[in-house]
Coordinates of C-alpha atoms in Angstrom, one line a residue:
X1 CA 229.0 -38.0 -12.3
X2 CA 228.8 -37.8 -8.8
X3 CA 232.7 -36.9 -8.6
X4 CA 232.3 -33.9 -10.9
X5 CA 229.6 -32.6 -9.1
X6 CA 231.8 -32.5 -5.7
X7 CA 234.7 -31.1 -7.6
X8 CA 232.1 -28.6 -8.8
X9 CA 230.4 -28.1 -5.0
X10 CA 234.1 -27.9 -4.1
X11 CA 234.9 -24.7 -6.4
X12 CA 231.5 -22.9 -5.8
X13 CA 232.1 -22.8 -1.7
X14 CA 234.4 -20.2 -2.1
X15 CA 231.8 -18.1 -3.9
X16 CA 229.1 -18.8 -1.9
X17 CA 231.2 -17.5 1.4
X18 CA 232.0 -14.8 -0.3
X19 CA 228.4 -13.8 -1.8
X20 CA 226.4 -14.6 1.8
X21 CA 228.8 -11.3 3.3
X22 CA 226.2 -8.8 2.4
X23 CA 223.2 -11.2 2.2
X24 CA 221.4 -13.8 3.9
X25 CA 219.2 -14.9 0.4
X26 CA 221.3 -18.0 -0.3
X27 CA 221.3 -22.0 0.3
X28 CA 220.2 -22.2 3.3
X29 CA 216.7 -19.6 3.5
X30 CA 215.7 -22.1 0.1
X31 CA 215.7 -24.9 2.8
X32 CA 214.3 -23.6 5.7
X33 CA 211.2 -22.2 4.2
X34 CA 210.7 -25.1 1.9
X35 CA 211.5 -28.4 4.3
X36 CA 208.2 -28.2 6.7
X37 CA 208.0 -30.7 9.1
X38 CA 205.0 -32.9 10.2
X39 CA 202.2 -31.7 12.1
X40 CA 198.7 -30.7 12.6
X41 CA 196.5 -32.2 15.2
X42 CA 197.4 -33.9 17.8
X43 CA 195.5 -36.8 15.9
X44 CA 197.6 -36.6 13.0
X45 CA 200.6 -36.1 14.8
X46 CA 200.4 -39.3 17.0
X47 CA 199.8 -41.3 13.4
X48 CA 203.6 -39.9 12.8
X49 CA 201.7 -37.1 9.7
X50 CA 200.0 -40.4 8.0
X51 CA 196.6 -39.5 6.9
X52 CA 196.7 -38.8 3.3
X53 CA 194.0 -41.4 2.9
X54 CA 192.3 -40.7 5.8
X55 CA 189.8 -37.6 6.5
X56 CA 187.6 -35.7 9.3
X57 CA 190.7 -33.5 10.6
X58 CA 192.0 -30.7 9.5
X59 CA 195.3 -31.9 9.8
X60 CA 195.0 -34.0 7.1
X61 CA 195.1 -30.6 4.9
X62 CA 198.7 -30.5 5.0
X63 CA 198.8 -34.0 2.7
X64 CA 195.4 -34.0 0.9
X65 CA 192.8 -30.9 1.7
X66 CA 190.1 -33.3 0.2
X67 CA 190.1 -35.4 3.2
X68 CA 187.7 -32.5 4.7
X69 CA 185.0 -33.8 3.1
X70 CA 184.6 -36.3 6.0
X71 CA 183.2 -34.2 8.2
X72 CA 179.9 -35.2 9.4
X73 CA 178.9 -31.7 11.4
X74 CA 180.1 -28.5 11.7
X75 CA 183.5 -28.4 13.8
X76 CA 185.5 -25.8 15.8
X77 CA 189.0 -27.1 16.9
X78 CA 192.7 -25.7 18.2
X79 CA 195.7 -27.5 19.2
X80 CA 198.6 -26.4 22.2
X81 CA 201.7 -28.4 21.8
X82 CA 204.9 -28.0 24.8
X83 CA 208.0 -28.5 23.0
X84 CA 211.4 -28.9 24.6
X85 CA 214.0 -28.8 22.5
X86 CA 217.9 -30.2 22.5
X87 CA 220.7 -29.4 20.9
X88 CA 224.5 -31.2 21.5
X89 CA 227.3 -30.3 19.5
X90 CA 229.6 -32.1 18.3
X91 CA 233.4 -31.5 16.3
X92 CA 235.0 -34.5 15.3
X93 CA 233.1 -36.7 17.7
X94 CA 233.8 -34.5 20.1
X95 CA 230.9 -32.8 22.5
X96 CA 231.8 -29.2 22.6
X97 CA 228.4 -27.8 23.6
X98 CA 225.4 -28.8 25.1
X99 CA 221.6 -26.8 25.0
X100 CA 219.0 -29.2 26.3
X101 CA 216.9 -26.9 28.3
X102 CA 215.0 -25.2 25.4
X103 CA 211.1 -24.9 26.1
X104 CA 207.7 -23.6 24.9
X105 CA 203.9 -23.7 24.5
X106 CA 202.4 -23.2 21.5
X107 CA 199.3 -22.7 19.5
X108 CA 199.8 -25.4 16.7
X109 CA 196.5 -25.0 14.5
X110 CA 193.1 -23.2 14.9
X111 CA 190.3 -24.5 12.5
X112 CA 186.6 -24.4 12.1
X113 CA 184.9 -26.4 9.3
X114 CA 181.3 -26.2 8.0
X115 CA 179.5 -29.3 7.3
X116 CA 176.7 -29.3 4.5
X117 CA 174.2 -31.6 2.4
X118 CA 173.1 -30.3 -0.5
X119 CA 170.0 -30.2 -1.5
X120 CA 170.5 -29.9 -5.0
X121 CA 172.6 -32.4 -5.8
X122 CA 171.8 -36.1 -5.6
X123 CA 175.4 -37.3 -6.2
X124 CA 176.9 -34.7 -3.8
X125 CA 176.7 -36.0 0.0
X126 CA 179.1 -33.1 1.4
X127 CA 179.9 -29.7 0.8
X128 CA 182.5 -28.5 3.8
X129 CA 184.3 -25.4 3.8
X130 CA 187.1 -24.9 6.3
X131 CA 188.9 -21.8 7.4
X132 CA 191.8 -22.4 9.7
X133 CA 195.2 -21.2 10.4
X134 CA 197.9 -24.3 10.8
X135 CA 201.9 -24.0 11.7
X136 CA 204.1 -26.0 9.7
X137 CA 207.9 -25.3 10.9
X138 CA 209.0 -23.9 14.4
X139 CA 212.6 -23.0 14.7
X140 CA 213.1 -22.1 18.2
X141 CA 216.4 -23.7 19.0
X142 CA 219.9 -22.3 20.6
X143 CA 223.1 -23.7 19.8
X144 CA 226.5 -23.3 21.0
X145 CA 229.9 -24.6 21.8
X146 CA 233.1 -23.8 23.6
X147 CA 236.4 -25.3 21.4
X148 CA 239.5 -24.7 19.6
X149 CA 240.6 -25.0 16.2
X150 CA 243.2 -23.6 14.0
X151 CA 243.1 -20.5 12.6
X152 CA 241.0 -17.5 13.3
X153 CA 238.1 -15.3 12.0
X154 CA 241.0 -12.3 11.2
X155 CA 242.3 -14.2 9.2
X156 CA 239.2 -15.0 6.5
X157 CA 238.6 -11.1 7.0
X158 CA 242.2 -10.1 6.3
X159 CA 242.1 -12.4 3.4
X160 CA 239.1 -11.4 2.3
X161 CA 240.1 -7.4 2.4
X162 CA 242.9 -8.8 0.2
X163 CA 240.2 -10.2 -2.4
X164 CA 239.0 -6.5 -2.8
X165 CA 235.7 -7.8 -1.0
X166 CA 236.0 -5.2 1.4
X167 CA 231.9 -4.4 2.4
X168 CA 230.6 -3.1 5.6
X169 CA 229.1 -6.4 7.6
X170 CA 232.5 -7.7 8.7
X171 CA 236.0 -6.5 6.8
X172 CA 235.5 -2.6 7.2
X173 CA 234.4 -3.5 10.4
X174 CA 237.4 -5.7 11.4
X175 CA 239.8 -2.6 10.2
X176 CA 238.0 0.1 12.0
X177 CA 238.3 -2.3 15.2
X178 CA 242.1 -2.9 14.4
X179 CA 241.4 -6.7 14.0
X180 CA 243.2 -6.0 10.5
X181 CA 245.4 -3.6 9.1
X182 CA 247.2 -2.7 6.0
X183 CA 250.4 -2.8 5.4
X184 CA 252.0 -0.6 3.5
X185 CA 255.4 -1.9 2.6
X186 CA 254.1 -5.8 1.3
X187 CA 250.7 -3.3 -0.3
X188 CA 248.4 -6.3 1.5
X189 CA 246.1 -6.7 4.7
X190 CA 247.9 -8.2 7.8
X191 CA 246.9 -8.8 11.4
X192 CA 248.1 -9.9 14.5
X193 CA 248.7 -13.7 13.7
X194 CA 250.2 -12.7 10.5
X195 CA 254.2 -14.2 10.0
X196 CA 257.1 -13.2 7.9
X197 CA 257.8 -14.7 5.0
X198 CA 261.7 -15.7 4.4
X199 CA 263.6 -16.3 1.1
X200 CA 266.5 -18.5 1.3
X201 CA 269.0 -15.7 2.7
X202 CA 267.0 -15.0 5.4
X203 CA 265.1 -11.8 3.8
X204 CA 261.8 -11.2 4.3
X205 CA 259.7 -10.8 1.3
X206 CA 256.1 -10.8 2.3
X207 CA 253.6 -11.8 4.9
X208 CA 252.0 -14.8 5.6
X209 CA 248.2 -14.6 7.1
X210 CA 247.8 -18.7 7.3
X211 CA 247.2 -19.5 10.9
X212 CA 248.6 -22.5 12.4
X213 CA 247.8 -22.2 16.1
X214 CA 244.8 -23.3 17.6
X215 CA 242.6 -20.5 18.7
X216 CA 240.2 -21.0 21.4
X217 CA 236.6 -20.0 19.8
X218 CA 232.9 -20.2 21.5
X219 CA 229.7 -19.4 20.2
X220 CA 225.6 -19.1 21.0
X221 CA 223.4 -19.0 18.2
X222 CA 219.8 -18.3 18.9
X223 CA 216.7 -19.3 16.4
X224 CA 213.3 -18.4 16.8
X225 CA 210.5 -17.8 14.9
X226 CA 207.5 -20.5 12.4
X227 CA 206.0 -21.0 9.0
X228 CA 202.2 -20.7 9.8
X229 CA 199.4 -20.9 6.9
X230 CA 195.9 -19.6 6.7
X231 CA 194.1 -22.2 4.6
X232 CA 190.6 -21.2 3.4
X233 CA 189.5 -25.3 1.7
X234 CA 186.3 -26.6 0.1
X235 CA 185.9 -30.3 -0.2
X236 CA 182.9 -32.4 -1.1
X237 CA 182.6 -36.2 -0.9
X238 CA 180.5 -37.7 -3.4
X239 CA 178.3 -41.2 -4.2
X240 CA 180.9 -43.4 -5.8
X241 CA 183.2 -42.8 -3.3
X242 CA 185.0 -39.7 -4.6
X243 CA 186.2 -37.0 -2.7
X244 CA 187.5 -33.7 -4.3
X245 CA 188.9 -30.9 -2.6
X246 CA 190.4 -27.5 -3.4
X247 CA 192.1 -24.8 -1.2
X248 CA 194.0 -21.6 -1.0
X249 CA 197.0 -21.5 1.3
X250 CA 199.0 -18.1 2.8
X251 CA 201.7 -19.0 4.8
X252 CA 203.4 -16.7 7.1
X253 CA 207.1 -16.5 7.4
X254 CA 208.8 -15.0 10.7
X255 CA 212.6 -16.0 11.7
X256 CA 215.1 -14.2 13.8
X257 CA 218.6 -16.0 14.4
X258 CA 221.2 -13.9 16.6
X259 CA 225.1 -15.2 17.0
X260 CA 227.6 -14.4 19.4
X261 CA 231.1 -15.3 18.2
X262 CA 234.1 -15.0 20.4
X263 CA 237.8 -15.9 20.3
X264 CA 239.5 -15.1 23.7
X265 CA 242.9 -16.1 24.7
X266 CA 241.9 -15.9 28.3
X267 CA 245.0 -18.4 28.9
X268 CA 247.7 -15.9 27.4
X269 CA 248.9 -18.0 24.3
X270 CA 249.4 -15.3 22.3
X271 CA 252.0 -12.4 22.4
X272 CA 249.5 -9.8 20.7
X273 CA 246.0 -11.4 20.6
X274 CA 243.5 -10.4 23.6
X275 CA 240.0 -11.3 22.4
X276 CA 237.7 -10.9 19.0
X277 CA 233.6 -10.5 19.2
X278 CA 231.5 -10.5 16.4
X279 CA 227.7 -10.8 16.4
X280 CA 225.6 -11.1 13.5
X281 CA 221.7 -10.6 13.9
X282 CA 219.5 -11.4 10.3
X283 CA 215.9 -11.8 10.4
X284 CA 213.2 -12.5 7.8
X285 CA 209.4 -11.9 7.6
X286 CA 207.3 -12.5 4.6
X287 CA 203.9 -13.5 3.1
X288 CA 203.5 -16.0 -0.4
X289 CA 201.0 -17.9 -1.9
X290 CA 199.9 -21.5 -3.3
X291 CA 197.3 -23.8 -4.5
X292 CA 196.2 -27.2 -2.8
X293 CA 194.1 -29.9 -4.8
X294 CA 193.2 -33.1 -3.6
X295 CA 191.6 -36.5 -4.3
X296 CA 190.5 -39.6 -2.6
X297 CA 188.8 -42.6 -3.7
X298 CA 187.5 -45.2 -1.3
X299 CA 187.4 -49.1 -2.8
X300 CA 185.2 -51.5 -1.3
X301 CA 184.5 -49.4 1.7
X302 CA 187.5 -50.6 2.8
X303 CA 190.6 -49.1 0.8
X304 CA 191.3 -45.7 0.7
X305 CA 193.5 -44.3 -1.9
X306 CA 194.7 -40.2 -2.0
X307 CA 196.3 -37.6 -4.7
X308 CA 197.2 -34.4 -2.6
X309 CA 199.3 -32.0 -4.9
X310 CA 200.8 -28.4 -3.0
X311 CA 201.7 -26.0 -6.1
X312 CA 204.9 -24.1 -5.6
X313 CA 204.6 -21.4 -3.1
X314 CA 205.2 -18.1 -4.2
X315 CA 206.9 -15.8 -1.2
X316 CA 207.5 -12.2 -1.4
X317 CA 210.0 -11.8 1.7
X318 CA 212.0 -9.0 3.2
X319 CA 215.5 -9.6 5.3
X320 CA 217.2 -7.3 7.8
X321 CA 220.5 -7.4 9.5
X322 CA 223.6 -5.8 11.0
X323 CA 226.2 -7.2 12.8
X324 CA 229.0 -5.2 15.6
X325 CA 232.8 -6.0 16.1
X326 CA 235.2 -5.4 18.5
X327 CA 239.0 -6.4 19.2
X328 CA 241.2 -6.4 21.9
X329 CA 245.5 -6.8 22.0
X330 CA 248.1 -6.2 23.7
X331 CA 249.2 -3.4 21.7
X332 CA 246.0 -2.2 20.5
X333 CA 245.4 1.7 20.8
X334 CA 242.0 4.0 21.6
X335 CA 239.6 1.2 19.4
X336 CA 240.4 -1.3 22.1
X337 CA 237.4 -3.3 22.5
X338 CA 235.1 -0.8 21.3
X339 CA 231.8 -2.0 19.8
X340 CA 231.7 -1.0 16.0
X341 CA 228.4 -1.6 14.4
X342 CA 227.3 -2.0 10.2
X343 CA 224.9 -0.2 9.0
X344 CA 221.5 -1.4 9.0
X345 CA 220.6 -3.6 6.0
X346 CA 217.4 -4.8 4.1
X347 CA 216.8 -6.9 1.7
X348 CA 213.7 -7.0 -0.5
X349 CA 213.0 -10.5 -2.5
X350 CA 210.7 -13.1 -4.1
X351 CA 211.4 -17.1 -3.1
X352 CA 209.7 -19.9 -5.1
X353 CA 209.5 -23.0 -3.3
X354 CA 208.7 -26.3 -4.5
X355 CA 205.4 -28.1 -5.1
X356 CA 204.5 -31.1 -2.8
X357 CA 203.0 -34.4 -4.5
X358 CA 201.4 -36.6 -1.8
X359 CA 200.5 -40.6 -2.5
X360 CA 198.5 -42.1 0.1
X361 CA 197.1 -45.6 0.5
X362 CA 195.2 -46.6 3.1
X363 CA 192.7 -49.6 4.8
X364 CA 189.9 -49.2 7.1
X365 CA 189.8 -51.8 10.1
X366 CA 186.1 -52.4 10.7
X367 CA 185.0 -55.0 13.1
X368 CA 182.2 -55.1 15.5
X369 CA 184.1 -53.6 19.1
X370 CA 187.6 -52.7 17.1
X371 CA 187.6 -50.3 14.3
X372 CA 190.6 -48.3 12.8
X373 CA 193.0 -47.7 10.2
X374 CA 196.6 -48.3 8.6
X375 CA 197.8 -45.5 6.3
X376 CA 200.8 -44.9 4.4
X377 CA 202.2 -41.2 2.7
X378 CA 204.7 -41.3 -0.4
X379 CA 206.0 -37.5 -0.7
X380 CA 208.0 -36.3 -3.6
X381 CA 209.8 -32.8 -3.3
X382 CA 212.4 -31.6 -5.5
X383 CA 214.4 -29.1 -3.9
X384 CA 215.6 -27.8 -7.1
X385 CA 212.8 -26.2 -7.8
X386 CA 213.8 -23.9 -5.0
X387 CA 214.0 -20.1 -7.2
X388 CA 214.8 -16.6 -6.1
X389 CA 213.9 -13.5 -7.5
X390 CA 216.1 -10.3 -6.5
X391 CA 215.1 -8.2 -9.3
X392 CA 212.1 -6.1 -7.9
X393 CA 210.5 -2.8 -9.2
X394 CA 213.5 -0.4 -9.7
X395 CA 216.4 -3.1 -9.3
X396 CA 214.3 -4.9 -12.4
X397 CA 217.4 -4.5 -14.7
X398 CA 220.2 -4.2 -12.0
X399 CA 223.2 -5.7 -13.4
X400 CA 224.6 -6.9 -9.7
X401 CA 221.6 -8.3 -8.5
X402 CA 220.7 -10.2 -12.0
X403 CA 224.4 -11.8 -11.3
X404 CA 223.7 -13.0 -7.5
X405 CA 220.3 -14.3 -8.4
X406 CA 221.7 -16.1 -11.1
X407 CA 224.6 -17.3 -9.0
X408 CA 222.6 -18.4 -5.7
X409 CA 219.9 -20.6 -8.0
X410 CA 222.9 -22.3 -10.2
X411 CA 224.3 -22.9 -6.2
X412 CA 220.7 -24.6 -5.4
X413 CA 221.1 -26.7 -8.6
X414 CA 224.0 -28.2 -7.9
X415 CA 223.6 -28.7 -4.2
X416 CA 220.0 -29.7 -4.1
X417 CA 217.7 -33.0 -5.0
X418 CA 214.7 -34.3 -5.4
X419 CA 213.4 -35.6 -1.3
X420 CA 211.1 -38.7 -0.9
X421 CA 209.2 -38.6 2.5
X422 CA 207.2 -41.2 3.9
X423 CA 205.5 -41.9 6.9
X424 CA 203.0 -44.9 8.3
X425 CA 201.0 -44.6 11.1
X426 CA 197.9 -46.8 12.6
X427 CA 194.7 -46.2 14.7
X428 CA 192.5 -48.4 16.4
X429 CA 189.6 -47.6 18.0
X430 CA 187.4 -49.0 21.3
X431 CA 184.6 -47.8 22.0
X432 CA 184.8 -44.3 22.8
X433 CA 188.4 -44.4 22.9
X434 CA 191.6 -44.1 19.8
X435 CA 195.4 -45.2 20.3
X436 CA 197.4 -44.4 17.8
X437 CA 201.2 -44.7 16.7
X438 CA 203.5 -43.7 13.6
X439 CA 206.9 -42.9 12.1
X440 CA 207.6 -40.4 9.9
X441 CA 210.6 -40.2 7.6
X442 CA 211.9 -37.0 5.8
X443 CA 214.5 -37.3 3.0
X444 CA 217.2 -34.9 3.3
X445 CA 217.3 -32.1 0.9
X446 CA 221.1 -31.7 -0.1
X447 CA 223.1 -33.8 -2.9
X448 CA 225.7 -34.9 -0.4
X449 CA 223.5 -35.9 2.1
X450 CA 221.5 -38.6 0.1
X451 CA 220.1 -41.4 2.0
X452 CA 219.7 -40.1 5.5
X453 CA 216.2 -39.0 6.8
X454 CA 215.1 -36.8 9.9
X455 CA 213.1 -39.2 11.6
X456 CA 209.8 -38.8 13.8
X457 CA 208.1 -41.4 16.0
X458 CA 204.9 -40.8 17.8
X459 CA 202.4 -42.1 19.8
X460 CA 198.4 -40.7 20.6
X461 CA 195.6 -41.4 22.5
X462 CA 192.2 -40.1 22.0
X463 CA 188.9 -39.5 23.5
X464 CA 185.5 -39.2 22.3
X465 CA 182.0 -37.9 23.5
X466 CA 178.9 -37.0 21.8
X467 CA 179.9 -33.2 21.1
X468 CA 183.4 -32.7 22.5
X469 CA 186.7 -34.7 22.2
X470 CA 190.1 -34.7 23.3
X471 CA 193.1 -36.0 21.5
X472 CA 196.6 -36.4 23.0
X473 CA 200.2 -37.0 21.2
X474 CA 203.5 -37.3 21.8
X475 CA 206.5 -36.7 19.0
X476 CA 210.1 -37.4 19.2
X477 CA 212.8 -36.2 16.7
X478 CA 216.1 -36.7 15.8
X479 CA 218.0 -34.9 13.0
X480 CA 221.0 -33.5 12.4
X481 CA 222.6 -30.4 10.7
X482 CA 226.2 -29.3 9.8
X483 CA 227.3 -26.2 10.7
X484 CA 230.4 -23.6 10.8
X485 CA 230.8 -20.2 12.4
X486 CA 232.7 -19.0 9.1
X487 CA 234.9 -20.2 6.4
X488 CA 238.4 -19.8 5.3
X489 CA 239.1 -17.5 2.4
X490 CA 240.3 -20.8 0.8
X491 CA 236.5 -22.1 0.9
X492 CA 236.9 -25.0 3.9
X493 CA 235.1 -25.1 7.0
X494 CA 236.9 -23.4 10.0
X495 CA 235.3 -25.2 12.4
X496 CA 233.2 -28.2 11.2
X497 CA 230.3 -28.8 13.9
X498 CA 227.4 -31.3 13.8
X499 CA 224.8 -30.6 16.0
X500 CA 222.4 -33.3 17.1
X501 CA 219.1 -31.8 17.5
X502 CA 216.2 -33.7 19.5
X503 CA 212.4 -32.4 20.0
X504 CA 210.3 -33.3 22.2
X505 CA 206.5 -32.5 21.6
X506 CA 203.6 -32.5 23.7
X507 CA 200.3 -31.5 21.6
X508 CA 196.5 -31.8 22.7
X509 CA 193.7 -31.1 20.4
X510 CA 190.3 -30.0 21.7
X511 CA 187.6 -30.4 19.6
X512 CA 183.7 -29.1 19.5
X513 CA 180.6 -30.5 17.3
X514 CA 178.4 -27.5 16.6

């Protein structure tokens, strides 16, 4: 089974290259909006994101929003974090770049939560609501490298002019600059790495556009930008140990990523070639929609078991981009390293992303000077359940866009699973103080990539007086993710880069007992 589907993954790449020319709504946008990392307050954060079980914080409304019917008082709370971010690159175990010098303070979360005790209800002890806005995924980050490789971008684009898939972002671009050109004698695209092609007399019959020299390529790529929910919650804790909660989440999307490709024979290894730049700038903003319920049922005062379920949320998003070209040789005319630019596109689409199941055990520690708790998340996220929608109001019944939305779900089928995520984390209390510790582990989301986890380990300390507290943390993370500044027309990687990504984060949580 697993063969087929490569063979399958294999024969698709081609495709997908092809289909992402003249929009950014494919594989990848699926992933980042649905794959949040861990967060919240700096309390949950030093447990590592393990406090399904657990309540009192609004950072436990990521995993199970009925933990908020802890809360004892009425609460207003905020979180900064100072994140430094670290990016090497590698191609074939080779460092070719190295960013370690990202940084930034941010607001993480921003909550206030209303205690009550009902008067009308003897089996009701709580009824909290809680309004607070919470960020889920931050993808500040800059990439680059500085290599060589075979081959060159002209080449895709002269291959890809010769496909008929001749669109404004990058081919008509490329022939405008003179990176391309046509040639009118073989009737196909050509360019300045292009070769003759010989019959067995010496004749030539055609040109070739395969590159065989190593080209000398660099690249930044800039990120920026968060997934941030607005969660309006009610929870209420009851007599026999039950707590029920329900909320309304309305994340945010904002992403911007900017790359600056070059190829630059600075060292004069070609006869023709001078230098190629092609920048591509896409950016996405959006709002969507979903449903959190949650349960928890303590045993024994002791045990704490927890049910959080996230529905599917539903995004309406928009995408713009453009990207500019220009190309330099030795024989190049009046378009000599001018800067031709695309038109200005946009992008108007739905994105459903998948729902969020969230098991929690937990076990209370409850002596007479130590007290505290052990707690353990089980997540379950199928990635398949990723689904676009690019048939809106007037393009309803649009034969072309029916097609690609067809195309780039069957894609997320085949190269997408089900995720299990788990983190464990542990506090113990003294007196007025907390020290806390946990590791999070999240399943990767693609089929090929079974098995490996981005993994989080953190540590927190925490501070408690009669109206005020303070609670530190400190995350570290490690993950890594492939990468390629194009692909051949053929489907393979041009360059295949892994970056090794590392964040460092700093969070502190004040909090105030009204």
């Amino acid at each position: 089974m697993k063969i087929i589907l490569k063979t399958i993954i294999s024969v698709v790449t081609v495709l997908i290259f092809i289909s992402a020319q003249l929009q950014g709504q494919n594989l990848d946008d699926a992933v980042r909006y649905s794959q949040l990392s861990a967060g919240g307050s700096a309390r949950v954060m030093g447990v590592g994101g393990a406090f399904g079980a657990m309540g009192g914080d609004f950072g436990v409304s990521g995993a199970n929003v009925s933990g908020l019917a802890d809360y004892r008082s009425k609460e207003l709370m905020f979180t900064l974090s100072h994140n430094k971010v670290g990016t090497k690159t590698f191609n074939n175990g080779t460092q070719v770049g190295d960013n370690s010098d990202g940084k930034e303070t941010i607001l993480e979360n921003l909550a206030f939560i209303s205690h009550n005790k009902p008067y009308y209800s003897e089996n009701l002890l709580t009824s909290n609501f809680a309004v607070g806005l919470q960020q889920y995924s931050n993808y500040n980050q800059v990439i680059s490298y500085d290599t060589r490789s075979r081959g060159s971008l002209v080449g895709t684009l002269a291959n890809l002019a010769n496909l008929d898939d001749y669109n404004a972002f990058d081919v008509e671009l490329a022939d405008l600059a003179g990176a391309i050109f046509y040639d009118s004698e073989f009737e196909t695209y050509v360019h300045d790495f292009s070769s003759e092609i010989q019959d067995a007399n010496g004749n030539v019959i055609g040109l070739s556009n395969v590159i065989t020299d190593e080209v000398p390529k660099e690249q930044i790529i800039e990120r920026s930008g968060r997934v941030n929910e607005l969660l309006i919650a009610w929870a209420g804790r009851f007599r026999q140990g039950l707590n029920l909660g329900v909320g309304i989440g309305i994340p945010f999307v904002n992403y911007q990523e900017d790359k600056f490709y070059a190829e630059d024979d600075s060292e004069d290894l070609f006869p023709v070639f001078t230098q190629l730049n092609f920048n591509e700038s896409f950016s996405t903003s959006g709002v969507g929609i979903n449903l959190k319920l949650g349960l928890g049922y303590t045993v024994a005062k002791r045990i704490r078991l927890g049910v959080g379920w996230q529905s599917p949320s539903y995004m309406s998003l928009r995408d713009n981009f453009n990207n500019s070209l220009a190309y330099d040789c030795t024989l190049c005319d009046e378009t000599a390293s001018v800067v031709f630019e695309s038109p200005e596109g946009e992008f108007r689409y739905r994105l459903r992303t998948p729902m969020k199941t969230t098991l929690s055990a937990g076990y209370l520690l409850n002596k007479e000077k130590l007290k505290g708790f052990l707690n353990v998340d089980f997540q379950m996220v199928n990635y398949t359940q990723n689904k676009f929608d690019f048939t809106l109001g007037e393009d309803e019944n649009d034969p072309g866009l029916i097609s690609d939305e067809s195309f780039e779900n069957g894609i997320i089928d085949i190269e997408l699973r089900s995720a299990y995520n788990w983190a464990i984390g542990a506090e113990l209390v003294y007196q007025k103080w907390r020290v806390r510790s946990g590791v999070n582990l999240q399943g990767a989301p693609f089929f090929l990539d079974a098995g490996q986890y981005d993994k989080t380990y953190a540590v927190g300390l925490g501070y408690r007086l009669n109206r005020i507290f303070f609670d530190f943390a400190y995350q570290y993370r490690q993950s890594e993710e492939g990468y390629s500044p194009y692909r051949t027309a053929g489907g393979d990687p041009a360059l295949p880069l892994v970056s090794d990504n590392q964040i460092h984060k700093l969070a502190l949580t004040m909090g105030f007992k009204l």
